[in-house]
């Protein structure tokens, strides 16, 4: 089993940066791909980014590609989401999740993720 805890959210002005962290417990962390999703007020939760268990493959939603970078440090059981050039429309609760599935075709499928964190709020002011 994997437990996930997000941190690093906060309030930032448009154009600013934040780095989210997803810390995991469990010895099998390195066997899971990790995804980031976000849910804005009044909207459904949506895919943001994902990284394979090795870190060798990364995936991004079109809306964040070129601005966000996902990475992982398996020695620290942590996945990071570096968010640059933030926009007000990036405001949301950000969740990390773990899946044993691999491949880009499942990276954005929420139903494939077995474990979820509690979320961290990101607010971008204009």
mmCIF file of C-alpha atoms in Angstrom:
data_model
loop_
_atom_site.group_PDB
_atom_site.id
_atom_site.type_symbol
_atom_site.label_atom_id
_atom_site.label_comp_id
_atom_site.label_asym_id
_atom_site.label_seq_id
_atom_site.Cartn_x
_atom_site.Cartn_y
_atom_site.Cartn_z
ATOM 1 C CA UNK A 1 0.000 0.000 0.000
ATOM 2 C CA UNK A 2 1.103 3.566 -0.702
ATOM 3 C CA UNK A 3 0.177 6.673 1.245
ATOM 4 C CA UNK A 4 0.635 10.038 -0.444
ATOM 5 C CA UNK A 5 0.932 13.517 1.063
ATOM 6 C CA UNK A 6 1.068 16.653 -1.073
ATOM 7 C CA UNK A 7 2.691 19.906 0.005
ATOM 8 C CA UNK A 8 3.955 23.142 -1.477
ATOM 9 C CA UNK A 9 0.701 24.787 -2.443
ATOM 10 C CA UNK A 10 -0.055 28.393 -1.687
ATOM 11 C CA UNK A 11 -0.930 31.804 -3.060
ATOM 12 C CA UNK A 12 1.181 33.231 -5.865
ATOM 13 C CA UNK A 13 0.824 36.041 -8.372
ATOM 14 C CA UNK A 14 0.366 35.344 -12.052
ATOM 15 C CA UNK A 15 3.709 34.656 -13.680
ATOM 16 C CA UNK A 16 5.128 33.231 -10.492
ATOM 17 C CA UNK A 17 6.277 29.736 -9.607
ATOM 18 C CA UNK A 18 5.541 27.009 -7.097
ATOM 19 C CA UNK A 19 6.937 23.552 -6.550
ATOM 20 C CA UNK A 20 4.594 20.892 -5.308
ATOM 21 C CA UNK A 21 5.855 17.774 -3.593
ATOM 22 C CA UNK A 22 4.204 14.394 -3.267
ATOM 23 C CA UNK A 23 5.777 12.360 -0.483
ATOM 24 C CA UNK A 24 5.003 8.675 -0.365
ATOM 25 C CA UNK A 25 5.262 6.026 2.278
ATOM 26 C CA UNK A 26 5.719 2.389 1.450
ATOM 27 C CA UNK A 27 8.634 0.344 0.213
ATOM 28 C CA UNK A 28 7.051 -0.204 -3.200
ATOM 29 C CA UNK A 29 6.888 3.460 -4.189
ATOM 30 C CA UNK A 30 9.377 2.995 -7.011
ATOM 31 C CA UNK A 31 7.042 0.463 -8.666
ATOM 32 C CA UNK A 32 4.317 3.051 -9.187
ATOM 33 C CA UNK A 33 3.831 5.713 -11.781
ATOM 34 C CA UNK A 34 2.698 8.959 -10.208
ATOM 35 C CA UNK A 35 0.229 11.414 -11.625
ATOM 36 C CA UNK A 36 -0.836 14.926 -10.744
ATOM 37 C CA UNK A 37 -4.450 15.977 -11.166
ATOM 38 C CA UNK A 38 -6.246 19.179 -10.286
ATOM 39 C CA UNK A 39 -9.772 20.246 -9.535
ATOM 40 C CA UNK A 40 -10.849 23.833 -9.951
ATOM 41 C CA UNK A 41 -14.012 25.148 -8.267
ATOM 42 C CA UNK A 42 -17.079 23.947 -10.079
ATOM 43 C CA UNK A 43 -15.100 21.739 -12.446
ATOM 44 C CA UNK A 44 -14.249 18.082 -12.666
ATOM 45 C CA UNK A 45 -10.868 16.812 -11.622
ATOM 46 C CA UNK A 46 -8.497 16.833 -14.580
ATOM 47 C CA UNK A 47 -5.142 15.338 -15.521
ATOM 48 C CA UNK A 48 -2.087 17.582 -15.240
ATOM 49 C CA UNK A 49 1.015 15.434 -15.534
ATOM 50 C CA UNK A 50 2.422 11.970 -14.863
ATOM 51 C CA UNK A 51 5.775 10.246 -14.573
ATOM 52 C CA UNK A 52 6.723 6.614 -15.006
ATOM 53 C CA UNK A 53 8.145 4.535 -12.179
ATOM 54 C CA UNK A 54 11.688 5.058 -13.448
ATOM 55 C CA UNK A 55 11.236 8.712 -14.308
ATOM 56 C CA UNK A 56 12.136 7.975 -17.879
ATOM 57 C CA UNK A 57 8.737 8.884 -19.298
ATOM 58 C CA UNK A 58 6.723 11.984 -18.567
ATOM 59 C CA UNK A 59 3.326 13.159 -19.741
ATOM 60 C CA UNK A 60 1.629 16.542 -19.661
ATOM 61 C CA UNK A 61 -1.739 18.037 -20.359
ATOM 62 C CA UNK A 62 -1.637 20.477 -23.241
ATOM 63 C CA UNK A 63 -2.602 23.332 -20.936
ATOM 64 C CA UNK A 64 0.570 22.982 -18.832
ATOM 65 C CA UNK A 65 3.125 21.671 -21.309
ATOM 66 C CA UNK A 66 6.158 23.915 -21.421
ATOM 67 C CA UNK A 67 5.311 25.514 -18.069
ATOM 68 C CA UNK A 68 5.215 22.544 -15.664
ATOM 69 C CA UNK A 69 7.907 19.930 -15.098
ATOM 70 C CA UNK A 70 7.417 16.657 -13.264
ATOM 71 C CA UNK A 71 10.281 14.742 -11.702
ATOM 72 C CA UNK A 72 10.844 12.090 -9.070
ATOM 73 C CA UNK A 73 13.466 11.017 -6.576
ATOM 74 C CA UNK A 74 12.845 7.397 -5.681
ATOM 75 C CA UNK A 75 15.522 7.498 -2.989
ATOM 76 C CA UNK A 76 13.405 10.132 -1.218
ATOM 77 C CA UNK A 77 10.049 8.586 -2.171
ATOM 78 C CA UNK A 78 9.033 11.950 -3.578
ATOM 79 C CA UNK A 79 7.616 13.307 -6.815
ATOM 80 C CA UNK A 80 7.807 16.990 -7.659
ATOM 81 C CA UNK A 81 5.766 19.253 -9.880
ATOM 82 C CA UNK A 82 7.595 22.457 -10.744
ATOM 83 C CA UNK A 83 5.056 25.012 -11.924
ATOM 84 C CA UNK A 84 6.314 28.114 -13.713
ATOM 85 C CA UNK A 85 4.558 30.977 -15.472
ATOM 86 C CA UNK A 86 1.462 30.332 -13.431
ATOM 87 C CA UNK A 87 -1.869 31.665 -14.634
ATOM 88 C CA UNK A 88 -5.087 32.363 -12.740
ATOM 89 C CA UNK A 89 -6.649 29.398 -14.539
ATOM 90 C CA UNK A 90 -4.137 27.129 -12.782
ATOM 91 C CA UNK A 91 -5.969 27.801 -9.532
ATOM 92 C CA UNK A 92 -7.166 24.469 -8.178
ATOM 93 C CA UNK A 93 -6.656 21.789 -5.589
ATOM 94 C CA UNK A 94 -3.792 19.619 -6.789
ATOM 95 C CA UNK A 95 -3.743 15.909 -6.050
ATOM 96 C CA UNK A 96 -1.061 13.313 -6.592
ATOM 97 C CA UNK A 97 -1.959 9.695 -7.204
ATOM 98 C CA UNK A 98 -0.195 6.377 -7.724
ATOM 99 C CA UNK A 99 -0.829 3.722 -10.327
ATOM 100 C CA UNK A 100 0.836 0.389 -11.028
ATOM 101 C CA UNK A 101 -0.030 0.796 -14.704
ATOM 102 C CA UNK A 102 2.479 2.023 -17.235
ATOM 103 C CA UNK A 103 2.235 3.824 -20.525
ATOM 104 C CA UNK A 104 0.991 7.077 -21.861
ATOM 105 C CA UNK A 105 -2.397 5.641 -22.743
ATOM 106 C CA UNK A 106 -3.291 5.277 -19.057
ATOM 107 C CA UNK A 107 -1.428 8.264 -17.611
ATOM 108 C CA UNK A 108 -4.489 10.474 -17.678
ATOM 109 C CA UNK A 109 -7.049 7.871 -16.632
ATOM 110 C CA UNK A 110 -8.090 8.555 -13.054
ATOM 111 C CA UNK A 111 -9.693 5.144 -12.724
ATOM 112 C CA UNK A 112 -6.257 3.525 -13.113
ATOM 113 C CA UNK A 113 -4.894 5.226 -10.012
ATOM 114 C CA UNK A 114 -5.213 3.228 -6.820
ATOM 115 C CA UNK A 115 -3.946 5.688 -4.214
ATOM 116 C CA UNK A 116 -4.623 9.394 -3.789
ATOM 117 C CA UNK A 117 -3.350 12.167 -1.568
ATOM 118 C CA UNK A 118 -5.533 14.685 0.238
ATOM 119 C CA UNK A 119 -4.679 17.569 -2.071
ATOM 120 C CA UNK A 120 -2.975 20.932 -1.763
ATOM 121 C CA UNK A 121 -4.494 24.278 -2.733
ATOM 122 C CA UNK A 122 -2.836 26.411 -5.380
ATOM 123 C CA UNK A 123 -4.215 29.911 -5.885
ATOM 124 C CA UNK A 124 -2.901 32.198 -8.607
ATOM 125 C CA UNK A 125 -3.938 35.829 -8.386
ATOM 126 C CA UNK A 126 -4.163 38.101 -11.416
#
